[in-house]
mmCIF file of C-alpha atoms in Angstrom:
data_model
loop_
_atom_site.group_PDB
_atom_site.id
_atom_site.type_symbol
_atom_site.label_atom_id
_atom_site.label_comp_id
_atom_site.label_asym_id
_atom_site.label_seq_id
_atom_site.Cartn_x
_atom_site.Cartn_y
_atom_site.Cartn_z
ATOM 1 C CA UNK A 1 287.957 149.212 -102.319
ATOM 2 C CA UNK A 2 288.054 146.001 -100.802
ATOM 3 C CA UNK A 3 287.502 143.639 -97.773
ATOM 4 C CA UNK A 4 284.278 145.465 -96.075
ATOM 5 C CA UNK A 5 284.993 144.352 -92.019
ATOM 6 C CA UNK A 6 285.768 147.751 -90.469
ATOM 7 C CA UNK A 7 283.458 149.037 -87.657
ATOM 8 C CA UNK A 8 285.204 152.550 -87.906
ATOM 9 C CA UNK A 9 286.755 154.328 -91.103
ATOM 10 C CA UNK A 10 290.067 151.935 -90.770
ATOM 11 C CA UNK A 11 291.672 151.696 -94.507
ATOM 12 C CA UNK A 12 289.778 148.232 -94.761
ATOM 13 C CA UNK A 13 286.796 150.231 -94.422
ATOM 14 C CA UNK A 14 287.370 152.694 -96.747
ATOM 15 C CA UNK A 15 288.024 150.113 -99.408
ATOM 16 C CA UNK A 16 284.690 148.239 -98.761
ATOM 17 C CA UNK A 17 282.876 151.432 -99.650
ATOM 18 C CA UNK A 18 283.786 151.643 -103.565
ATOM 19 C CA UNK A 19 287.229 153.637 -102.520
ATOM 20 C CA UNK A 20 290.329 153.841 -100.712
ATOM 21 C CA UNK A 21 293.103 156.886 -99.132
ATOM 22 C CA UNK A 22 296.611 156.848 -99.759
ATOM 23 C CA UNK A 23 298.254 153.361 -99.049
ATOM 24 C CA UNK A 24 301.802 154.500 -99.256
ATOM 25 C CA UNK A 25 304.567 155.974 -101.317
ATOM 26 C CA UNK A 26 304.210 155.110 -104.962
ATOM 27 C CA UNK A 27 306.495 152.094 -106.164
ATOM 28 C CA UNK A 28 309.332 152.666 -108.618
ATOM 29 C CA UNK A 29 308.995 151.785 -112.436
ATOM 30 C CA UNK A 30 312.059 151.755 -114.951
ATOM 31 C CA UNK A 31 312.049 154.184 -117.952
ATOM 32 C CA UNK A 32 311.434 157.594 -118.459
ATOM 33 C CA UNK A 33 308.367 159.760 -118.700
ATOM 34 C CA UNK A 34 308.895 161.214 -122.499
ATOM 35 C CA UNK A 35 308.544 158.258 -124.608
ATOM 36 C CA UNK A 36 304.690 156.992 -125.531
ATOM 37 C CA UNK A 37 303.053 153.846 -125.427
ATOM 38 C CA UNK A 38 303.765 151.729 -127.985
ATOM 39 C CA UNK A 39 304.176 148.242 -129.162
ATOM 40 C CA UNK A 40 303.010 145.888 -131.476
ATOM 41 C CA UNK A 41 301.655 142.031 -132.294
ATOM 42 C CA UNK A 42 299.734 139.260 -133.882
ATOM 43 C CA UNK A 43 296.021 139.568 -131.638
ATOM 44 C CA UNK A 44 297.711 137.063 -129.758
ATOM 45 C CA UNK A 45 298.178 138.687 -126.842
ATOM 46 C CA UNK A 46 302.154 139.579 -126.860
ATOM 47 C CA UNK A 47 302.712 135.786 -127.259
ATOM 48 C CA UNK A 48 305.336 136.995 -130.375
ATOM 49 C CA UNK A 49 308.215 138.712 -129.144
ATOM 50 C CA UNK A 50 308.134 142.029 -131.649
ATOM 51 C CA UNK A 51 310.643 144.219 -130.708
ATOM 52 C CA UNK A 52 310.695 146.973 -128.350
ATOM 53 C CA UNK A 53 307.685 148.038 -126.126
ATOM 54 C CA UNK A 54 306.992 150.580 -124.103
ATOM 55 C CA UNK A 55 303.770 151.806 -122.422
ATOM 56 C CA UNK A 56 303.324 155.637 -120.092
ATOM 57 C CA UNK A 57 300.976 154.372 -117.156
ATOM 58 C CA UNK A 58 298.649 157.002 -115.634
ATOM 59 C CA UNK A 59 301.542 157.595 -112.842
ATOM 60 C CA UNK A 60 303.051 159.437 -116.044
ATOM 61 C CA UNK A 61 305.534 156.359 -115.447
ATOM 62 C CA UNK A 62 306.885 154.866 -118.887
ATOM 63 C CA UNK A 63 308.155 151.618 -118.568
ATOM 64 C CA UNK A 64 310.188 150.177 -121.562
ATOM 65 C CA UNK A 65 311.511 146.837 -122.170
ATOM 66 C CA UNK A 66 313.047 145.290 -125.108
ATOM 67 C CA UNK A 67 310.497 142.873 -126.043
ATOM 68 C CA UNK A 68 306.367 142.767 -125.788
ATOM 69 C CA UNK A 69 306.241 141.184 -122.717
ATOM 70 C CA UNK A 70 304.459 137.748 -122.472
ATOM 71 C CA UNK A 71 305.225 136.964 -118.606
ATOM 72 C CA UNK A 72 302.974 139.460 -117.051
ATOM 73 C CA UNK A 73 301.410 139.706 -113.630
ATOM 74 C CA UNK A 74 298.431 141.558 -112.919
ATOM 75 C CA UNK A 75 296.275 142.276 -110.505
ATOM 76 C CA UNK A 76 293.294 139.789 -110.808
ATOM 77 C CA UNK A 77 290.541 142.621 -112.473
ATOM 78 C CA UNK A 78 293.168 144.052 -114.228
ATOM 79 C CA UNK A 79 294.070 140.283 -115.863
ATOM 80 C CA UNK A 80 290.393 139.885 -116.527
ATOM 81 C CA UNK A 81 290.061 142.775 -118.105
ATOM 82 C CA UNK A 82 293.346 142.436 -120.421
ATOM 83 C CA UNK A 83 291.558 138.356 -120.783
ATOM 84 C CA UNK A 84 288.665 140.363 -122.969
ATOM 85 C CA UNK A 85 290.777 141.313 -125.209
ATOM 86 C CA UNK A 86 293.407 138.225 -126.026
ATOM 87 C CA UNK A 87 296.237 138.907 -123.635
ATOM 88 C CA UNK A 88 296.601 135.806 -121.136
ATOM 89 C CA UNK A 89 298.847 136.543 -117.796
ATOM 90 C CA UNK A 90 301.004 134.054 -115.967
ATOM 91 C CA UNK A 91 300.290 135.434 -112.195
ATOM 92 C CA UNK A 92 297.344 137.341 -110.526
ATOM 93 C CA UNK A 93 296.746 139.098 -106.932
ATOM 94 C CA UNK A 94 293.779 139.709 -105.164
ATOM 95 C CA UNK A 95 290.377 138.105 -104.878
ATOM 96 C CA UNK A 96 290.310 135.474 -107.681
ATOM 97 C CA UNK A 97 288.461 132.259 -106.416
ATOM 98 C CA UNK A 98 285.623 132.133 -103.601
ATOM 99 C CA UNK A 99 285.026 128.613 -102.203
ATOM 100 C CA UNK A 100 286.549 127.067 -105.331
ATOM 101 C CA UNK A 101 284.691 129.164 -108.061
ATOM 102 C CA UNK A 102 285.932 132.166 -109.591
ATOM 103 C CA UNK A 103 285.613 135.343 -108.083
ATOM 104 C CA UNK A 104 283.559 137.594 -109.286
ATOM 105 C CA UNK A 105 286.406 140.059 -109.718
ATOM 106 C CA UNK A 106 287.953 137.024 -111.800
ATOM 107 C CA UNK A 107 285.602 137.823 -114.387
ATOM 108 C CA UNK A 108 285.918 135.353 -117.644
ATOM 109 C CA UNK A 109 289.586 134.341 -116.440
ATOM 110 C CA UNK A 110 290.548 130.686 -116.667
ATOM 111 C CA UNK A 111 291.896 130.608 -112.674
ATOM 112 C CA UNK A 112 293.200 127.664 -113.703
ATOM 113 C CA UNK A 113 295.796 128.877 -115.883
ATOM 114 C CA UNK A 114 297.133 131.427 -113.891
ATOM 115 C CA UNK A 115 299.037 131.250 -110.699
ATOM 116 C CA UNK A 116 297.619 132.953 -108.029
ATOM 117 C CA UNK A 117 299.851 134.349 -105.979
ATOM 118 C CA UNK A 118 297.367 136.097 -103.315
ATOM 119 C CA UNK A 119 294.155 135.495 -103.515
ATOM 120 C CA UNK A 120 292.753 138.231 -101.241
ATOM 121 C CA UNK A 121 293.395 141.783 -101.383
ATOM 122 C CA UNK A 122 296.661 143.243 -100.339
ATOM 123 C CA UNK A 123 298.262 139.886 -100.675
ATOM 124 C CA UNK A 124 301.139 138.779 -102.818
ATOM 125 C CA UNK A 125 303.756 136.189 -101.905
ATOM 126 C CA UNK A 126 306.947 137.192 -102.853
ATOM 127 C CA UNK A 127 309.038 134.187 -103.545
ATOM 128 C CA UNK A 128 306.159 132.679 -106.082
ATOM 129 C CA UNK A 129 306.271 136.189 -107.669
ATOM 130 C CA UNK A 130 309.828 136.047 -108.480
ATOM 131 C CA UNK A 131 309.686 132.712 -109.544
ATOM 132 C CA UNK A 132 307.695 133.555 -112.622
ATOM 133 C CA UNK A 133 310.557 135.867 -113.382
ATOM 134 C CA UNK A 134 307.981 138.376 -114.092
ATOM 135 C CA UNK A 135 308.694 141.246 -117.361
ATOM 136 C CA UNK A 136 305.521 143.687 -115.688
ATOM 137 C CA UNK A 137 303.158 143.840 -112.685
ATOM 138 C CA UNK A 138 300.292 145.385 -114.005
ATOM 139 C CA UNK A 139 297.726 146.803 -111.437
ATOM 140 C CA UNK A 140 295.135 149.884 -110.683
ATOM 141 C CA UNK A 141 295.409 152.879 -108.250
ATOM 142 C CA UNK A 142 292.515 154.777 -106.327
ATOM 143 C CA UNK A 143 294.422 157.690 -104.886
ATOM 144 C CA UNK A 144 296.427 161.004 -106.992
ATOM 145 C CA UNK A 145 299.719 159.067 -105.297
ATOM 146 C CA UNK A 146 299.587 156.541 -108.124
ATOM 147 C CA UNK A 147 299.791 153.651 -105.033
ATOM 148 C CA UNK A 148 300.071 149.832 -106.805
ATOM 149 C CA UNK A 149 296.549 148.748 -106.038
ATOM 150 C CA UNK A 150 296.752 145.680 -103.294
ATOM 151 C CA UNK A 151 300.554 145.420 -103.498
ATOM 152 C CA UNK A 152 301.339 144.703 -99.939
ATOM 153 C CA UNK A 153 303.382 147.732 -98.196
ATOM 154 C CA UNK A 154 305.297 145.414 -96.251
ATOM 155 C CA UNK A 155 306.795 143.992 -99.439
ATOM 156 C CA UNK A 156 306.730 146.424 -101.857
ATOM 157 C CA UNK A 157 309.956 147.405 -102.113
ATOM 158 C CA UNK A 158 311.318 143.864 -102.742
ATOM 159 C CA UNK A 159 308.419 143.574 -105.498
ATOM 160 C CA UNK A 160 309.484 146.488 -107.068
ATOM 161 C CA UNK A 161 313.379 145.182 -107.700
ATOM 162 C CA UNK A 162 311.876 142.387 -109.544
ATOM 163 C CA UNK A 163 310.380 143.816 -112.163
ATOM 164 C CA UNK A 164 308.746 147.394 -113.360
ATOM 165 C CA UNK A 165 305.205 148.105 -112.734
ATOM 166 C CA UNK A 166 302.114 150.012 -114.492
ATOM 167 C CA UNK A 167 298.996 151.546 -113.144
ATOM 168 C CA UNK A 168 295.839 152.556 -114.618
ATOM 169 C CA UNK A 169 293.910 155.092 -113.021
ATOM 170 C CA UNK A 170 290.495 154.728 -111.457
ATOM 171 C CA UNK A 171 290.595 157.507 -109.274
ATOM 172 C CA UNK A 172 288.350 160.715 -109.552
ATOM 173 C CA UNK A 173 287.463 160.292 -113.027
ATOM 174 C CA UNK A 174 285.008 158.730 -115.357
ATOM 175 C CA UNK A 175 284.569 155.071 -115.731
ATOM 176 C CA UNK A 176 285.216 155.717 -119.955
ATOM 177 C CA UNK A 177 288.790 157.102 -118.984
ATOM 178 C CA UNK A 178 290.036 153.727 -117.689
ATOM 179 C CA UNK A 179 288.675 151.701 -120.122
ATOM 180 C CA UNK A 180 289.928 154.095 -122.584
ATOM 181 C CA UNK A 181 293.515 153.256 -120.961
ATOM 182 C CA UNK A 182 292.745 149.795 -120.745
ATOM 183 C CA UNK A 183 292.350 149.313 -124.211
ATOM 184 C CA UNK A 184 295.684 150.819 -125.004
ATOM 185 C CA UNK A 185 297.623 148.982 -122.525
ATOM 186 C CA UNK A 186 296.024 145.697 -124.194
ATOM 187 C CA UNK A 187 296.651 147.083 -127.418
ATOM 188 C CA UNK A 188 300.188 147.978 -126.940
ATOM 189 C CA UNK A 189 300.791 143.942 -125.554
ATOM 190 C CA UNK A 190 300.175 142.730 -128.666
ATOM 191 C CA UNK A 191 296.004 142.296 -128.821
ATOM 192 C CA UNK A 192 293.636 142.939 -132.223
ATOM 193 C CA UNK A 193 291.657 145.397 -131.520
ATOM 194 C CA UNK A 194 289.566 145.368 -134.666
ATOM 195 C CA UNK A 195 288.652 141.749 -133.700
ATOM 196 C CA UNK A 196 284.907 141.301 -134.406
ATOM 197 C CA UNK A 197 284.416 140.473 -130.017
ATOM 198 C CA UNK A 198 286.313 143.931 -129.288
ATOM 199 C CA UNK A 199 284.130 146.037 -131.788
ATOM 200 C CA UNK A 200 280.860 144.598 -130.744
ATOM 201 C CA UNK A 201 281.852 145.101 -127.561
ATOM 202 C CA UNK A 202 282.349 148.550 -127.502
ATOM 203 C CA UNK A 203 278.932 148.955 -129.686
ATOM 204 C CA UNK A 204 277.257 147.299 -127.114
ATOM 205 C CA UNK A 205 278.779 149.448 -124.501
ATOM 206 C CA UNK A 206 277.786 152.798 -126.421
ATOM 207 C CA UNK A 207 274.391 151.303 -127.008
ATOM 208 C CA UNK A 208 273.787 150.403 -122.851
ATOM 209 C CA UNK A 209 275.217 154.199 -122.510
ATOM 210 C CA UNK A 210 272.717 155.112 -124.414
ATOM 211 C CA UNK A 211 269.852 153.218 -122.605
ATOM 212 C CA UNK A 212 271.139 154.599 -119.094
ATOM 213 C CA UNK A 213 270.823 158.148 -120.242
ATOM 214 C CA UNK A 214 267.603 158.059 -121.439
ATOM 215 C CA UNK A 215 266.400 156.051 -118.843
ATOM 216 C CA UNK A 216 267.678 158.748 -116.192
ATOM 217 C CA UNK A 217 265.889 161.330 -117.890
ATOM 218 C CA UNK A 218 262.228 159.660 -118.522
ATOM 219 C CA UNK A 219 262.877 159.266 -114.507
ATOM 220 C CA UNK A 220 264.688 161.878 -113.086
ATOM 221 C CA UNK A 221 262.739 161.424 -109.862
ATOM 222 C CA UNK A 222 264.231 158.046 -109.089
ATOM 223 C CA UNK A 223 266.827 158.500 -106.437
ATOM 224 C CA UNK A 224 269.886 155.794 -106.766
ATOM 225 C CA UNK A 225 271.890 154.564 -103.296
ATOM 226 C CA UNK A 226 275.245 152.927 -103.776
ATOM 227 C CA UNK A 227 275.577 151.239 -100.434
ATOM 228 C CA UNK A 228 278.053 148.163 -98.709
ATOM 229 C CA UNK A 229 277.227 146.416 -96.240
ATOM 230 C CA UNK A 230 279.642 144.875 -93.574
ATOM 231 C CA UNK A 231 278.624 143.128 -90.099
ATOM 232 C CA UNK A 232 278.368 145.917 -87.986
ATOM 233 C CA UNK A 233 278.580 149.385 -90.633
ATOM 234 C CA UNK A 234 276.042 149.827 -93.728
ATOM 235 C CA UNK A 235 278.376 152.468 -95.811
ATOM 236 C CA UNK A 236 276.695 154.968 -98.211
ATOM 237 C CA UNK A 237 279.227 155.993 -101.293
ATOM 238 C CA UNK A 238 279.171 159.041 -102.857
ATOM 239 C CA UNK A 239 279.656 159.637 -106.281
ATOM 240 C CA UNK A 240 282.901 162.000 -106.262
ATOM 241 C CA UNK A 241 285.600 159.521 -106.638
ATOM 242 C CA UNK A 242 284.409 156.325 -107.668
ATOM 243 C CA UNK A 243 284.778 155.852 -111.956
ATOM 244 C CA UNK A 244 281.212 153.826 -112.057
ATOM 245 C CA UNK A 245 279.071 156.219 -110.127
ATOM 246 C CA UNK A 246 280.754 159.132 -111.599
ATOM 247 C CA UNK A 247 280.173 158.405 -115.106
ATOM 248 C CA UNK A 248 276.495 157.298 -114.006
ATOM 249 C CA UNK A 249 276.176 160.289 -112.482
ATOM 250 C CA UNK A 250 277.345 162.172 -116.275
ATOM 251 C CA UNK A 251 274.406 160.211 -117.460
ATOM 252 C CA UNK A 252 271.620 161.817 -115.587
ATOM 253 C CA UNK A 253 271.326 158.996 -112.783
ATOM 254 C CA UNK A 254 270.015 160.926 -109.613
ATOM 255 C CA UNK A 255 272.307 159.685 -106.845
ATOM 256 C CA UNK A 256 271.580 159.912 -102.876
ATOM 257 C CA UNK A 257 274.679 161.594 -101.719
ATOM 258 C CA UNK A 258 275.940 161.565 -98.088
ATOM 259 C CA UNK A 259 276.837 164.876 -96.485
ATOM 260 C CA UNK A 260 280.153 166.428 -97.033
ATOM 261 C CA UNK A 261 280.722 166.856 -93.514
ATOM 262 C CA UNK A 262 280.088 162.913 -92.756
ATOM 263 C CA UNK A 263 282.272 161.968 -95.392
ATOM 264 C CA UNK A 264 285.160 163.854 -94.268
ATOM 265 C CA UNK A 265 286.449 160.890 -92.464
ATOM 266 C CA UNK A 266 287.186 158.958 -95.535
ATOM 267 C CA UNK A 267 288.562 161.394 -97.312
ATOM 268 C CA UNK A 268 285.290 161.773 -99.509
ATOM 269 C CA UNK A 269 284.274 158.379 -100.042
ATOM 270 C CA UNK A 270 281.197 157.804 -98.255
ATOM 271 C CA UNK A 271 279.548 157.724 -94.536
ATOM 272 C CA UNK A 272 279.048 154.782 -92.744
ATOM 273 C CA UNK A 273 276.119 154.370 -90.543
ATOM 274 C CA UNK A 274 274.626 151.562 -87.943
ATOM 275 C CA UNK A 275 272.488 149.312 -89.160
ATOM 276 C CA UNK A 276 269.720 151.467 -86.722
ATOM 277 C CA UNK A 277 270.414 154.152 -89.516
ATOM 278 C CA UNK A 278 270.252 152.621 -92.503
ATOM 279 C CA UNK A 279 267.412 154.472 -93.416
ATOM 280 C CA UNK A 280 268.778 157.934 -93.045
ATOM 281 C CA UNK A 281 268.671 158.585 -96.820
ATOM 282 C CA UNK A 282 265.533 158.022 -99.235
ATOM 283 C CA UNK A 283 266.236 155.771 -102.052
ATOM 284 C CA UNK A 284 264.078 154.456 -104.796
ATOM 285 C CA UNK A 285 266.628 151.880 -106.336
ATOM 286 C CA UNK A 286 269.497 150.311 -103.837
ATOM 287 C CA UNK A 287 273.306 149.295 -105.779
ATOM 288 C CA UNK A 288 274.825 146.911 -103.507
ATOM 289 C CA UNK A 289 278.478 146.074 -103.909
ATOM 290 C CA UNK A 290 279.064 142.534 -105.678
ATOM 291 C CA UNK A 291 282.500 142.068 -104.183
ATOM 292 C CA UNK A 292 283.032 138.375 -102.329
ATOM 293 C CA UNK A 293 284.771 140.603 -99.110
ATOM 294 C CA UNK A 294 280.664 142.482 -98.632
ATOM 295 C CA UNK A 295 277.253 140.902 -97.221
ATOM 296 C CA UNK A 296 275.663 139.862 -100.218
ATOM 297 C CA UNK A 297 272.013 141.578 -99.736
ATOM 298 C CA UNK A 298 270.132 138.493 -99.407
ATOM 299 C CA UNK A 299 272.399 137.175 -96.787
ATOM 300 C CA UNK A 300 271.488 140.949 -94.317
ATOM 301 C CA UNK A 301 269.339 140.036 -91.784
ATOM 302 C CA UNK A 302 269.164 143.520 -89.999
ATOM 303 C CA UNK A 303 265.257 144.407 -89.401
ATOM 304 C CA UNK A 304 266.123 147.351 -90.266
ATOM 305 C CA UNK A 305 267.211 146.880 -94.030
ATOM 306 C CA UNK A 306 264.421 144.788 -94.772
ATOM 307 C CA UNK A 307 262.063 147.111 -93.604
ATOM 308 C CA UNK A 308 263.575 149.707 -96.367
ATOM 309 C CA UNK A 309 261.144 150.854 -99.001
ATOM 310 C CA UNK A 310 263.888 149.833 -101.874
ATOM 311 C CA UNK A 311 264.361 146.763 -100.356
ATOM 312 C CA UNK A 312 260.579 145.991 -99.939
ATOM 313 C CA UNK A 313 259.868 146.602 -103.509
ATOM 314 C CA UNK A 314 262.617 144.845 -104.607
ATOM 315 C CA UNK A 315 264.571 147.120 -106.637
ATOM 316 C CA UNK A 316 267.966 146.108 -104.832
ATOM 317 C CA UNK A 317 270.639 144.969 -107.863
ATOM 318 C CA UNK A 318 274.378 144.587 -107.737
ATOM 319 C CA UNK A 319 277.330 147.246 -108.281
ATOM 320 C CA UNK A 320 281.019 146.444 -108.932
ATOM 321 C CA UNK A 321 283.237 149.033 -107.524
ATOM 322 C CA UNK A 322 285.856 147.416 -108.707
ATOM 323 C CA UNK A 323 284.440 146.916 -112.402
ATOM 324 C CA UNK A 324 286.359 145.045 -115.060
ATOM 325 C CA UNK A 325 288.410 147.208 -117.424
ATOM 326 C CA UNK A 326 286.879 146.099 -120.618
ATOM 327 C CA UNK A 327 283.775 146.401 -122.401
ATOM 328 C CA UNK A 328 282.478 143.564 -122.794
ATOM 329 C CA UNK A 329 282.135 143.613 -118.946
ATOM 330 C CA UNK A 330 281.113 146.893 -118.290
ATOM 331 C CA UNK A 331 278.352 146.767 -120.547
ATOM 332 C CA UNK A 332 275.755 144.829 -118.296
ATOM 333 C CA UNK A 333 276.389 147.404 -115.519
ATOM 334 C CA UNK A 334 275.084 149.953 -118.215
ATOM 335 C CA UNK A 335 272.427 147.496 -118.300
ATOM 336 C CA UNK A 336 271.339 146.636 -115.239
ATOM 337 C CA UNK A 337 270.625 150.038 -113.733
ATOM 338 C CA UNK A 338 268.884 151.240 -116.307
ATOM 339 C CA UNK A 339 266.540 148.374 -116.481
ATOM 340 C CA UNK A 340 266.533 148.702 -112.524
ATOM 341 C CA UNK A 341 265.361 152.636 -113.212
ATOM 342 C CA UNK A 342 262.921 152.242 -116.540
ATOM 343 C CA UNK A 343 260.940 149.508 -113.978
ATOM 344 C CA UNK A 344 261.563 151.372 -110.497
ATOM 345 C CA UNK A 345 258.438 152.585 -108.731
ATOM 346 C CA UNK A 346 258.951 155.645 -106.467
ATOM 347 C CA UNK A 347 259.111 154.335 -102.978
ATOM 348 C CA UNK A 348 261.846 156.515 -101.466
#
């Protein structure tokens, strides 16, 4: 799910389209698979050692160690999302600033705290890794594998000797199952949970849940695109795989779905068209992804995409295929399309 600048269904490509194939072979974690997740604190984040923790990653991977751990390194959404709720990491990897500001991916993260150790996806350099002495890598995985999201292949093996790692999910499920594990992981590292922020949070979430549903069903006639746009490819995603479009979908959101047959060559992700095709599917309301690696849509000068109904009327907002693990960040995306849909006219 990252860096859209394929012209043909290369893995790059894949990943600029809200979803990615097998990367390779799963890395190793320590631990066994019987004992649960676990661990306690202070809401501080882990930053009191309190005995033993352990914590069963969606790989069904447990990972133990003998102490909370407080030098953590996650992948840069991941260490926003554990940010939300009180846990602060030392390292992050991936897309975390973008000419000197945060990423978007970045989220509330203080990117000057943390050491960034690759700040693109699929990059991590070694040596600074190990010289955090990391306790945990912490990351995501988009395929039934359980592949360390944006771990380099090249280097994986060497990352794995240096310490154990932990995935959450986000493949082929609901967005509510992630954050579901997200809170747990944060939970188990030591962060309060019944803070006032985490609560409201959540009730917020519900609440924009709430609004999206009903707003789906007053307008079941408004058809929803989830598209990504790269130099020379325009890629439509489907709503199969991805946790944001799926759980949109549960909702009542009426998605434009490319043909089974033309996503076949990403493994079910989506279908990427020419910019001369762009307007092969209807669509009342266009999702664009937000991610730094994608044309933003104000920067698309194709003819063709301004000349789309959507586009036209402006009802064009931003998606996150990558969303934030928490909450507190989820909840505008909750937000957002359903005001998009309670104002959308039907242009498609």
């Amino acid at each position: 799910m990252s860096n859209a600048r394929a012209t043909h269904p290369t893995r790059r490509g894949i990943l600029a389209a809200g979803g990615a194939l097998g990367l390779g072979a799963v890395l190793a974690a320590c631990g066994d698979d019987d004992a649960k997740s676990g661990g306690s604190g202070d809401g501080t984040g882990g930053a009191a050692k309190s005995g033993p923790w352990s914590f069963k990653d969606d790989r069904g991977t447990t990972v133990k160690l003998d102490e909370v751990p407080t030098n953590i390194v996650a992948f840069t959404g991941v260490a926003a999302a554990l940010f939300d709720y009180g846990v602060q990491v030392k390292g992050v990897f991936g897309p975390t600033t973008k000419d000197g500001k945060p990423d978007v991916q970045a989220g509330d993260l203080d990117v000057d705290k943390v050491t960034v150790l690759g700040n693109e996806w699929g990059k991590l350099n070694v040596e600074k890794y190990a010289s955090l002495a990391p306790e945990v890598l912490i990351t995501t995985t988009f395929d039934t594998a359980g592949t360390l999201w944006s771990v380099p292949e090249e280097s994986k093996d060497k990352i794995a000797k240096l310490a154990p790692s932990v995935a959450i999910s986000v493949f082929d499920r609901q967005l509510t199952q992630p954050l579901q594990r997200m809170w747990e992981l944060a939970e188990s590292l030591g962060a309060d949970m019944k803070a006032k922020k985490v609560t409201d949070a959540k009730a917020a979430f519900d609440k924009a849940a709430a609004r999206l549903r009903a707003a789906a069903k007053a307008k079941p006639e408004i058809r929803v695109l989830a598209g990504s746009a790269s130099p020379d490819l325009f890629y439509v995603s489907g709503t199969n795989l991805s946790v944001d479009l799926e759980y949109f979908k549960a909702l009542g959101v009426n998605f434009v779905e490319p043909s089974e047959e033309a996503k076949k060559a990403t493994g079910g992700w989506f279908e990427s068209l020419s910019w001369e095709n762009v307007d092969k599917y209807p669509a009342d309301v266009i999702i664009m992804d937000d991610r730094a690696s994608t044309i933003q849509p104000a920067d698309i000068t194709e003819g063709t995409w301004k000349k789309l109904p959507a586009v036209k009327a402006g009802q064009v907002i931003a998606r996150s295929p990558e969303p934030i693990l928490s909450y507190d960040k989820c909840t505008p995306l909750l937000d957002n399309l359903a005001e998009a849909i309670e104002n959308a006219k039907k242009v498609g």
